[in-house]
Amino acid sequence: MTIKKFIIEQSNEELTPVTGLALVGALLRKTSLKLRLDKSTVPTCLTPDISHGTVALSYLGLLCQGKNDFDAIELARGDDFFRYAMGVDIVPSSPTLRQRFEKVVETDLKWNDIIMEESARLIKKAKVPLTPVRVGATDYLTVDVDVTPLDNSGSKKEGVTRTYKGHDGFAPILAYLGQEGYCINVELRPGKDHSQKGTPQFLTKSINYARQCGAEKLLVRMDSGFDSVDNIRVLRAENVDYIIKGNLRQETPEMWRDIALKNGQARIVREGKVEYTGSVMWKVGDMEQRERVVFHVVERTILSNGQQLLLPELEVATYWTSLPVSPEELIHLQRDHGTSEQFHSELKTDLDLERLPSGKFKVNDLVFHFGALAYNLLRIVGQMSLHHPDSPLKRKAHTQRRRIRTVLQNVITIASRLVRHARQVKLRLGAHSPWYATFKDLYLAFS
């Protein structure tokens, strides 16, 4: 084969490598986000040349490409497709973007609440699939609440302090809905803050947002960092079921082994290893009503390699719960809570939100809320494309959820040609584009 050199030329055709932003813009037009933000008044910016809603939509256009740096907006300023897709008349400059965010957070405009409310309403309005878990004869939508550290080592940003992971950064708390993992609430926190700080208020908001999404029966799942009577009070007041992993604190493994011997069911896993499962009713703080505690105790006298132990090795896990199911089923339900780690990864890595762009804490908090909305927009695109009959990439690994990275690489970054003719604007995808049928049907459904 003869190797030929390419001749590099520039045409006068208008091309875009991010055609999928048209789907994002169509979804945003189903919300009242721009209208509500435009109505907010910033005392230091009473008559802005570029409206607040335009600034917000332009930044969401960046986030939905996996970019959070304000300076990245400069690449879109001369791009007509970007304006058409995001539904804005003008694209702000990077100084305008940064300064507007800084001015907004100086006043109590509650943009964070507006963003999460519109995100929840969009999930309901778009009629996205929400997969429940079956508990006995009841279907529950799970709300998984967790903290995930953001590594911002080497920076001097406000709020960057030592996290429990041993690096400097932030420690935001997040809530995800359903097995698809839609992000229904976020709150940026300094790295040193304990998981429980402000959590009761966060829980109340998260449950409210979940109900705005159309959820009825909710099951809240939390790790041991949230083992607090205050959380149980909130969950009971909101009439939702819950599983909270216990924090042993002053309770010893030997104490739980004695409880397991008395109240549990023993199962010999192998020689030298016995598992006990069961439940007891336990007093929680100063609450009058006792709560159910499910326990799982493992006692080893011989290791898997055959080594005998002088003293038994004990492993204990306990779970506060309002569910009346068997201990084995409840333990399985709580272990599935670990899936939220994948959602954290997609938000931090796929959307590049690990290192936030501003030196000011409140600005980064606002950025993180916009990031949660961008995550949901891409999740909706991914899930709706997954259910399209002609959609590519339907391997077993993708049967329940498309990863955000897959959406970015295969749907957002579709190339097309922008054509203006007879007062119409057309997008012409490639002749062999495998996503053509899916993209066209999704755009018509979102519009």
CSV table of C-alpha atoms in Angstrom, one decimal:
chain,number,residue,atom,x,y,z
A,1,MET,CA,0.0,0.0,0.0
A,2,THR,CA,1.3,3.4,-1.0
A,3,ILE,CA,1.3,5.9,1.9
A,4,LYS,CA,-0.1,9.2,0.9
A,5,LYS,CA,0.3,12.4,2.8
A,6,PHE,CA,-2.8,14.4,3.7
A,7,ILE,CA,-3.2,17.9,2.3
A,8,ILE,CA,-4.5,20.1,5.1
A,9,GLU,CA,-7.1,22.7,4.0
A,10,GLN,CA,-9.7,24.8,5.7
A,11,SER,CA,-13.2,24.9,4.2
A,12,ASN,CA,-16.0,27.5,4.6
A,13,GLU,CA,-18.4,24.8,5.9
A,14,GLU,CA,-19.7,25.1,9.5
A,15,LEU,CA,-19.0,21.9,11.3
A,16,THR,CA,-19.4,21.0,15.0
A,17,PRO,CA,-17.9,18.1,16.9
A,18,VAL,CA,-20.4,18.4,19.7
A,19,THR,CA,-23.8,17.8,18.1
A,20,GLY,CA,-25.1,16.2,21.2
A,21,LEU,CA,-25.4,19.6,22.9
A,22,ALA,CA,-28.6,20.0,20.8
A,23,LEU,CA,-30.2,17.3,23.0
A,24,VAL,CA,-29.0,19.1,26.2
A,25,GLY,CA,-30.4,22.4,25.0
A,26,ALA,CA,-33.7,20.7,24.1
A,27,LEU,CA,-34.0,19.3,27.6
A,28,LEU,CA,-33.2,22.6,29.2
A,29,ARG,CA,-36.0,24.2,27.3
A,30,LYS,CA,-38.3,21.9,29.2
A,31,THR,CA,-37.3,23.7,32.4
A,32,SER,CA,-38.0,27.1,33.8
A,33,LEU,CA,-34.3,27.5,34.7
A,34,LYS,CA,-33.5,30.5,32.4
A,35,LEU,CA,-36.8,32.3,33.3
A,36,ARG,CA,-36.3,31.9,37.0
A,37,LEU,CA,-32.7,33.0,37.0
A,38,ASP,CA,-33.4,36.0,34.8
A,39,LYS,CA,-36.0,37.1,37.4
A,40,SER,CA,-33.4,37.1,40.2
A,41,THR,CA,-32.0,40.5,41.1
A,42,VAL,CA,-28.3,41.0,41.8
A,43,PRO,CA,-27.8,44.4,43.5
A,44,THR,CA,-24.4,44.9,42.0
A,45,CYS,CA,-25.6,43.9,38.5
A,46,LEU,CA,-29.1,45.4,38.1
A,47,THR,CA,-29.2,45.7,34.3
A,48,PRO,CA,-26.8,43.2,32.9
A,49,ASP,CA,-26.1,43.2,29.2
A,50,ILE,CA,-26.1,39.4,29.3
A,51,SER,CA,-28.9,37.9,31.4
A,52,HIS,CA,-28.3,35.6,34.3
A,53,GLY,CA,-30.1,32.8,32.5
A,54,THR,CA,-27.9,33.2,29.4
A,55,VAL,CA,-24.8,33.0,31.6
A,56,ALA,CA,-26.1,29.8,33.3
A,57,LEU,CA,-27.1,28.0,30.1
A,58,SER,CA,-23.7,28.8,28.5
A,59,TYR,CA,-21.9,27.4,31.5
A,60,LEU,CA,-24.0,24.2,31.4
A,61,GLY,CA,-23.0,23.9,27.8
A,62,LEU,CA,-19.4,23.7,29.0
A,63,LEU,CA,-20.1,21.2,31.8
A,64,CYS,CA,-21.9,18.9,29.4
A,65,GLN,CA,-18.7,18.6,27.5
A,66,GLY,CA,-16.8,17.7,30.6
A,67,LYS,CA,-15.2,21.2,31.1
A,68,ASN,CA,-15.6,23.3,34.2
A,69,ASP,CA,-12.9,25.9,33.7
A,70,PHE,CA,-14.4,29.4,33.0
A,71,ASP,CA,-11.8,30.1,30.4
A,72,ALA,CA,-13.1,27.2,28.2
A,73,ILE,CA,-16.1,29.4,27.3
A,74,GLU,CA,-13.8,31.4,24.9
A,75,LEU,CA,-13.8,28.5,22.5
A,76,ALA,CA,-17.6,28.8,22.1
A,77,ARG,CA,-17.9,32.5,21.7
A,78,GLY,CA,-17.8,32.5,17.9
A,79,ASP,CA,-19.6,29.2,17.5
A,80,ASP,CA,-23.2,29.7,16.1
A,81,PHE,CA,-24.0,26.0,16.8
A,82,PHE,CA,-23.3,26.5,20.5
A,83,ARG,CA,-25.7,29.4,20.6
A,84,TYR,CA,-28.4,27.6,18.7
A,85,ALA,CA,-28.0,24.4,20.8
A,86,MET,CA,-28.1,26.1,24.2
A,87,GLY,CA,-30.8,28.6,23.2
A,88,VAL,CA,-28.8,31.8,23.9
A,89,ASP,CA,-28.4,35.0,21.8
A,90,ILE,CA,-24.9,35.7,23.0
A,91,VAL,CA,-22.1,33.7,24.7
A,92,PRO,CA,-20.5,35.5,27.6
A,93,SER,CA,-16.7,35.9,27.9
A,94,SER,CA,-14.8,34.1,30.6
A,95,PRO,CA,-14.4,37.3,32.8
A,96,THR,CA,-18.2,37.8,32.6
A,97,LEU,CA,-18.8,34.2,33.5
A,98,ARG,CA,-16.5,34.3,36.5
A,99,GLN,CA,-17.6,37.8,37.7
A,100,ARG,CA,-21.3,37.0,37.4
A,101,PHE,CA,-20.9,33.9,39.6
A,102,GLU,CA,-19.0,35.9,42.2
A,103,LYS,CA,-21.7,38.6,42.2
A,104,VAL,CA,-24.5,36.1,42.5
A,105,VAL,CA,-23.1,34.3,45.5
A,106,GLU,CA,-22.6,37.6,47.3
A,107,THR,CA,-26.4,37.9,47.7
A,108,ASP,CA,-28.8,35.3,49.0
A,109,LEU,CA,-30.5,34.5,45.7
A,110,LYS,CA,-30.9,30.7,46.4
A,111,TRP,CA,-29.7,29.8,42.9
A,112,ASN,CA,-28.6,26.4,44.3
A,113,ASP,CA,-32.2,25.6,45.3
A,114,ILE,CA,-33.5,26.8,41.9
A,115,ILE,CA,-31.1,24.5,40.1
A,116,MET,CA,-32.0,21.4,42.1
A,117,GLU,CA,-35.7,22.2,41.9
A,118,GLU,CA,-35.6,22.5,38.1
A,119,SER,CA,-33.4,19.4,37.9
A,120,ALA,CA,-36.0,17.4,39.9
A,121,ARG,CA,-38.9,18.7,37.8
A,122,LEU,CA,-37.1,17.9,34.6
A,123,ILE,CA,-36.6,14.2,35.7
A,124,LYS,CA,-40.4,14.0,36.2
A,125,LYS,CA,-41.3,16.0,33.1
A,126,ALA,CA,-39.0,14.0,30.8
A,127,LYS,CA,-40.6,10.8,32.1
A,128,VAL,CA,-37.2,9.1,32.5
A,129,PRO,CA,-37.1,5.5,33.7
A,130,LEU,CA,-36.6,5.2,37.4
A,131,THR,CA,-35.8,1.6,38.4
A,132,PRO,CA,-37.0,0.6,42.0
A,133,VAL,CA,-35.8,-2.2,44.2
A,134,ARG,CA,-38.3,-4.8,45.3
A,135,VAL,CA,-38.5,-5.2,49.1
A,136,GLY,CA,-41.0,-7.9,50.0
A,137,ALA,CA,-44.1,-7.0,48.0
A,138,THR,CA,-43.2,-3.3,47.8
A,139,ASP,CA,-41.3,-1.3,45.2
A,140,TYR,CA,-39.0,1.4,46.7
A,141,LEU,CA,-37.0,4.1,44.9
A,142,THR,CA,-33.7,4.3,46.8
A,143,VAL,CA,-32.1,7.5,47.9
A,144,ASP,CA,-28.4,6.9,48.5
A,145,VAL,CA,-26.7,9.6,50.6
A,146,ASP,CA,-23.0,9.7,50.9
A,147,VAL,CA,-19.9,12.0,51.2
A,148,THR,CA,-17.1,11.8,48.7
A,149,PRO,CA,-13.8,13.8,49.1
A,150,LEU,CA,-12.6,16.0,46.2
A,151,ASP,CA,-8.8,16.1,46.0
A,152,ASN,CA,-7.7,19.7,45.6
A,153,SER,CA,-4.2,19.2,47.0
A,154,GLY,CA,-1.7,21.9,46.3
A,155,SER,CA,-4.3,24.7,46.0
A,156,LYS,CA,-5.2,27.5,48.3
A,157,LYS,CA,-8.9,27.6,47.6
A,158,GLU,CA,-11.2,28.7,50.3
A,159,GLY,CA,-12.6,25.7,52.2
A,160,VAL,CA,-9.8,23.3,51.2
A,161,THR,CA,-8.8,21.4,54.3
A,162,ARG,CA,-7.7,17.9,55.3
A,163,THR,CA,-10.3,15.2,54.4
A,164,TYR,CA,-10.8,11.8,56.0
A,165,LYS,CA,-9.0,10.3,52.9
A,166,GLY,CA,-5.8,12.0,54.0
A,167,HIS,CA,-5.5,14.7,51.3
A,168,ASP,CA,-6.5,18.3,51.1
A,169,GLY,CA,-9.8,19.2,49.4
A,170,PHE,CA,-13.5,19.4,49.9
A,171,ALA,CA,-16.0,16.8,51.2
A,172,PRO,CA,-19.3,17.3,49.5
A,173,ILE,CA,-22.4,15.4,50.4
A,174,LEU,CA,-24.6,14.0,47.6
A,175,ALA,CA,-28.0,12.2,47.3
A,176,TYR,CA,-28.8,9.9,44.3
A,177,LEU,CA,-32.2,8.6,43.3
A,178,GLY,CA,-33.0,5.2,41.9
A,179,GLN,CA,-30.7,2.5,40.4
A,180,GLU,CA,-29.9,4.9,37.6
A,181,GLY,CA,-28.4,7.3,40.1
A,182,TYR,CA,-29.9,10.7,39.3
A,183,CYS,CA,-28.3,13.3,41.5
A,184,ILE,CA,-31.2,15.0,43.4
A,185,ASN,CA,-29.2,17.1,45.9
A,186,VAL,CA,-25.6,18.2,46.6
A,187,GLU,CA,-23.9,20.4,49.1
A,188,LEU,CA,-20.2,21.4,49.0
A,189,ARG,CA,-18.5,21.3,52.3
A,190,PRO,CA,-15.0,22.0,53.6
A,191,GLY,CA,-12.8,18.9,53.7
A,192,LYS,CA,-12.5,18.8,57.5
A,193,ASP,CA,-16.3,18.8,58.1
A,194,HIS,CA,-17.8,15.7,59.7
A,195,SER,CA,-20.3,13.7,57.6
A,196,GLN,CA,-23.1,14.4,60.0
A,197,LYS,CA,-22.7,18.2,60.0
A,198,GLY,CA,-25.9,19.7,58.6
A,199,THR,CA,-27.2,16.3,57.4
A,200,PRO,CA,-30.7,16.5,58.9
A,201,GLN,CA,-31.5,19.6,56.9
A,202,PHE,CA,-29.9,18.0,53.8
A,203,LEU,CA,-32.0,14.9,54.2
A,204,THR,CA,-35.2,16.9,54.4
A,205,LYS,CA,-34.4,18.7,51.2
A,206,SER,CA,-33.3,15.5,49.4
A,207,ILE,CA,-36.6,13.8,50.3
A,208,ASN,CA,-38.5,16.8,49.0
A,209,TYR,CA,-36.6,16.8,45.7
A,210,ALA,CA,-37.1,13.0,45.4
A,211,ARG,CA,-40.9,13.5,45.7
A,212,GLN,CA,-40.7,16.3,43.1
A,213,CYS,CA,-39.3,13.7,40.8
A,214,GLY,CA,-42.5,11.7,41.2
A,215,ALA,CA,-41.2,9.2,43.7
A,216,GLU,CA,-43.7,7.8,46.3
A,217,LYS,CA,-42.2,5.0,48.4
A,218,LEU,CA,-38.6,5.9,49.3
A,219,LEU,CA,-35.8,3.9,50.9
A,220,VAL,CA,-32.9,6.0,52.2
A,221,ARG,CA,-29.6,4.3,52.6
A,222,MET,CA,-26.6,5.7,54.5
A,223,ASP,CA,-23.2,4.7,55.8
A,224,SER,CA,-22.0,4.6,59.4
A,225,GLY,CA,-20.9,8.2,59.3
A,226,PHE,CA,-24.6,9.1,59.4
A,227,ASP,CA,-25.4,6.9,62.5
A,228,SER,CA,-27.3,9.6,64.4
A,229,VAL,CA,-30.6,9.8,66.2
A,230,ASP,CA,-31.2,13.2,64.5
A,231,ASN,CA,-31.3,11.5,61.1
A,232,ILE,CA,-33.7,8.8,62.3
A,233,ARG,CA,-36.0,11.5,63.6
A,234,VAL,CA,-36.0,13.3,60.3
A,235,LEU,CA,-36.7,10.0,58.3
A,236,ARG,CA,-39.5,9.1,60.6
A,237,ALA,CA,-41.0,12.5,60.4
A,238,GLU,CA,-40.8,12.4,56.6
A,239,ASN,CA,-42.5,8.9,56.7
A,240,VAL,CA,-39.7,7.2,54.6
A,241,ASP,CA,-38.0,3.8,55.2
A,242,TYR,CA,-34.3,3.6,55.9
A,243,ILE,CA,-31.2,1.6,56.3
A,244,ILE,CA,-28.3,3.2,58.2
A,245,LYS,CA,-25.1,1.3,58.8
A,246,GLY,CA,-24.3,1.3,62.5
A,247,ASN,CA,-21.2,2.9,64.1
A,248,LEU,CA,-20.1,0.6,66.9
A,249,ARG,CA,-18.6,3.4,69.0
A,250,GLN,CA,-18.5,2.0,72.5
A,251,GLU,CA,-20.0,-1.3,71.6
A,252,THR,CA,-17.5,-4.1,71.5
A,253,PRO,CA,-17.4,-7.0,69.0
A,254,GLU,CA,-17.5,-9.4,71.9
A,255,MET,CA,-20.8,-7.8,73.1
A,256,TRP,CA,-22.3,-8.3,69.6
A,257,ARG,CA,-21.1,-11.9,69.5
A,258,ASP,CA,-22.9,-12.6,72.7
A,259,ILE,CA,-26.1,-11.0,71.3
A,260,ALA,CA,-25.7,-13.0,68.1
A,261,LEU,CA,-25.3,-16.3,70.1
A,262,LYS,CA,-28.6,-15.5,71.9
A,263,ASN,CA,-30.7,-14.0,69.1
A,264,GLY,CA,-29.1,-14.9,65.8
A,265,GLN,CA,-29.0,-17.8,63.3
A,266,ALA,CA,-25.7,-19.5,62.9
A,267,ARG,CA,-24.3,-20.7,59.5
A,268,ILE,CA,-21.0,-22.6,59.2
A,269,VAL,CA,-19.3,-21.2,56.1
A,270,ARG,CA,-16.3,-23.5,56.4
A,271,GLU,CA,-14.3,-25.1,59.2
A,272,GLY,CA,-13.3,-22.3,61.6
A,273,LYS,CA,-15.7,-19.6,60.2
A,274,VAL,CA,-19.2,-19.1,61.5
A,275,GLU,CA,-21.6,-16.3,60.5
A,276,TYR,CA,-24.5,-15.1,62.7
A,277,THR,CA,-27.4,-13.0,61.4
A,278,GLY,CA,-30.4,-11.7,63.2
A,279,SER,CA,-32.0,-8.6,64.7
A,280,VAL,CA,-32.9,-7.0,68.0
A,281,MET,CA,-34.9,-4.0,69.1
A,282,TRP,CA,-32.6,-1.3,70.4
A,283,LYS,CA,-33.1,2.1,72.2
A,284,VAL,CA,-31.9,5.1,70.1
A,285,GLY,CA,-30.7,8.1,72.1
A,286,ASP,CA,-33.6,9.7,74.0
A,287,MET,CA,-36.3,8.4,71.6
A,288,GLU,CA,-39.1,6.5,73.3
A,289,GLN,CA,-39.7,4.1,70.5
A,290,ARG,CA,-37.1,1.3,70.0
A,291,GLU,CA,-35.6,0.8,66.6
A,292,ARG,CA,-34.7,-2.5,64.8
A,293,VAL,CA,-31.1,-3.3,64.5
A,294,VAL,CA,-30.0,-6.1,62.1
A,295,PHE,CA,-26.6,-7.6,62.9
A,296,HIS,CA,-24.1,-9.6,60.9
A,297,VAL,CA,-21.3,-11.2,63.0
A,298,VAL,CA,-18.5,-13.3,61.6
A,299,GLU,CA,-16.3,-15.4,64.0
A,300,ARG,CA,-13.1,-16.9,62.7
A,301,THR,CA,-11.0,-19.4,64.6
A,302,ILE,CA,-9.1,-20.7,61.6
A,303,LEU,CA,-8.0,-18.5,58.6
A,304,SER,CA,-8.7,-19.5,55.0
A,305,ASN,CA,-5.0,-20.6,54.7
A,306,GLY,CA,-5.5,-23.1,57.5
A,307,GLN,CA,-3.7,-21.1,60.2
A,308,GLN,CA,-5.4,-21.5,63.6
A,309,LEU,CA,-5.9,-18.4,65.8
A,310,LEU,CA,-5.1,-18.2,69.5
A,311,LEU,CA,-8.1,-15.8,69.9
A,312,PRO,CA,-11.2,-15.7,67.7
A,313,GLU,CA,-11.2,-13.0,65.1
A,314,LEU,CA,-14.5,-11.1,65.1
A,315,GLU,CA,-16.1,-8.9,62.4
A,316,VAL,CA,-19.3,-7.1,63.1
A,317,ALA,CA,-21.7,-5.0,61.0
A,318,THR,CA,-25.0,-3.5,62.3
A,319,TYR,CA,-27.8,-1.7,60.5
A,320,TRP,CA,-30.6,0.5,61.8
A,321,THR,CA,-33.7,0.0,59.8
A,322,SER,CA,-37.4,0.5,59.6
A,323,LEU,CA,-37.9,-2.5,57.2
A,324,PRO,CA,-39.4,-5.7,58.5
A,325,VAL,CA,-37.5,-7.9,56.0
A,326,SER,CA,-35.1,-10.8,56.8
A,327,PRO,CA,-31.6,-9.9,57.9
A,328,GLU,CA,-30.1,-11.5,54.7
A,329,GLU,CA,-32.3,-9.4,52.4
A,330,LEU,CA,-31.5,-6.2,54.3
A,331,ILE,CA,-27.8,-6.8,54.2
A,332,HIS,CA,-28.0,-7.3,50.5
A,333,LEU,CA,-30.0,-4.1,50.1
A,334,GLN,CA,-27.4,-2.1,52.0
A,335,ARG,CA,-24.4,-3.6,50.1
A,336,ASP,CA,-26.1,-2.4,46.9
A,337,HIS,CA,-25.6,1.1,48.4
A,338,GLY,CA,-22.0,0.8,47.3
A,339,THR,CA,-23.1,1.5,43.7
A,340,SER,CA,-23.2,5.2,44.7
A,341,GLU,CA,-19.4,5.1,44.5
A,342,GLN,CA,-19.7,4.7,40.8
A,343,PHE,CA,-21.9,7.7,40.6
A,344,HIS,CA,-19.3,9.7,42.5
A,345,SER,CA,-16.7,8.6,40.0
A,346,GLU,CA,-18.8,9.7,37.1
A,347,LEU,CA,-19.4,13.1,38.6
A,348,LYS,CA,-15.8,13.7,39.6
A,349,THR,CA,-13.9,12.1,36.8
A,350,ASP,CA,-16.2,12.0,33.7
A,351,LEU,CA,-17.4,15.6,34.3
A,352,ASP,CA,-14.0,16.7,35.6
A,353,LEU,CA,-15.4,18.1,38.8
A,354,GLU,CA,-12.7,16.8,41.1
A,355,ARG,CA,-10.8,20.2,41.0
A,356,LEU,CA,-13.2,23.1,41.1
A,357,PRO,CA,-12.3,26.3,39.2
A,358,SER,CA,-12.7,29.1,41.7
A,359,GLY,CA,-10.8,30.2,44.7
A,360,LYS,CA,-14.0,31.2,46.5
A,361,PHE,CA,-16.0,28.6,48.3
A,362,LYS,CA,-19.5,29.8,47.5
A,363,VAL,CA,-18.6,30.1,43.8
A,364,ASN,CA,-17.4,26.5,43.8
A,365,ASP,CA,-20.6,25.4,45.6
A,366,LEU,CA,-22.6,27.0,42.8
A,367,VAL,CA,-20.4,25.3,40.2
A,368,PHE,CA,-21.0,22.0,41.9
A,369,HIS,CA,-24.8,22.5,41.8
A,370,PHE,CA,-24.6,23.3,38.1
A,371,GLY,CA,-22.4,20.2,37.8
A,372,ALA,CA,-25.2,18.1,39.4
A,373,LEU,CA,-27.7,19.4,36.8
A,374,ALA,CA,-25.3,18.7,33.9
A,375,TYR,CA,-24.8,15.2,35.3
A,376,ASN,CA,-28.6,14.6,35.3
A,377,LEU,CA,-28.9,16.1,31.7
A,378,LEU,CA,-26.3,13.6,30.5
A,379,ARG,CA,-27.8,10.8,32.5
A,380,ILE,CA,-31.2,11.4,30.9
A,381,VAL,CA,-29.7,11.4,27.4
A,382,GLY,CA,-27.9,8.2,28.2
A,383,GLN,CA,-30.9,6.4,29.7
A,384,MET,CA,-33.3,7.5,27.0
A,385,SER,CA,-30.8,6.4,24.3
A,386,LEU,CA,-30.3,3.1,26.0
A,387,HIS,CA,-34.0,2.3,25.6
A,388,HIS,CA,-34.1,3.3,21.9
A,389,PRO,CA,-34.5,0.2,19.7
A,390,ASP,CA,-31.7,1.2,17.2
A,391,SER,CA,-29.3,2.5,19.8
A,392,PRO,CA,-25.7,1.2,19.5
A,393,LEU,CA,-23.6,-0.2,22.3
A,394,LYS,CA,-26.2,-2.3,23.9
A,395,ARG,CA,-23.9,-4.8,25.6
A,396,LYS,CA,-24.8,-6.5,28.8
A,397,ALA,CA,-22.8,-4.0,30.8
A,398,HIS,CA,-25.0,-1.2,29.5
A,399,THR,CA,-28.4,-2.8,30.0
A,400,GLN,CA,-29.2,-0.8,33.2
A,401,ARG,CA,-27.2,2.4,32.9
A,402,ARG,CA,-24.9,4.2,30.5
A,403,ARG,CA,-21.9,5.7,32.1
A,404,ILE,CA,-21.5,9.5,31.7
A,405,ARG,CA,-18.2,9.0,29.9
A,406,THR,CA,-20.0,6.8,27.3
A,407,VAL,CA,-22.6,9.6,26.7
A,408,LEU,CA,-19.8,12.2,26.3
A,409,GLN,CA,-17.8,10.1,23.9
A,410,ASN,CA,-20.6,8.7,21.8
A,411,VAL,CA,-23.6,11.1,21.9
A,412,ILE,CA,-22.3,14.5,22.8
A,413,THR,CA,-19.3,14.3,20.5
A,414,ILE,CA,-21.2,13.4,17.3
A,415,ALA,CA,-19.9,15.4,14.4
A,416,SER,CA,-22.3,17.2,12.0
A,417,ARG,CA,-22.5,20.0,9.5
A,418,LEU,CA,-24.6,23.1,10.3
A,419,VAL,CA,-26.6,24.2,7.3
A,420,ARG,CA,-28.8,27.4,7.0
A,421,HIS,CA,-31.4,27.3,4.3
A,422,ALA,CA,-34.8,28.9,3.8
A,423,ARG,CA,-34.8,30.4,7.3
A,424,GLN,CA,-34.2,26.9,8.7
A,425,VAL,CA,-31.1,25.5,10.5
A,426,LYS,CA,-30.3,21.9,9.9
A,427,LEU,CA,-27.8,19.5,11.3
A,428,ARG,CA,-26.4,17.0,8.8
A,429,LEU,CA,-24.9,13.9,10.4
A,430,GLY,CA,-22.4,11.7,8.6
A,431,ALA,CA,-23.8,9.1,6.1
A,432,HIS,CA,-22.5,6.2,8.2
A,433,SER,CA,-23.3,7.7,11.7
A,434,PRO,CA,-24.5,4.8,13.8
A,435,TRP,CA,-26.3,7.3,16.2
A,436,TYR,CA,-28.3,9.0,13.5
A,437,ALA,CA,-31.7,7.3,14.2
A,438,THR,CA,-31.3,7.5,18.0
A,439,PHE,CA,-30.2,11.1,17.9
A,440,LYS,CA,-33.0,12.2,15.6
A,441,ASP,CA,-35.7,10.4,17.7
A,442,LEU,CA,-34.4,11.7,21.0
A,443,TYR,CA,-34.3,15.3,19.7
A,444,LEU,CA,-37.9,15.1,18.5
A,445,ALA,CA,-38.9,13.6,21.9
A,446,PHE,CA,-37.1,16.3,23.9
A,447,SER,CA,-38.2,19.3,21.7
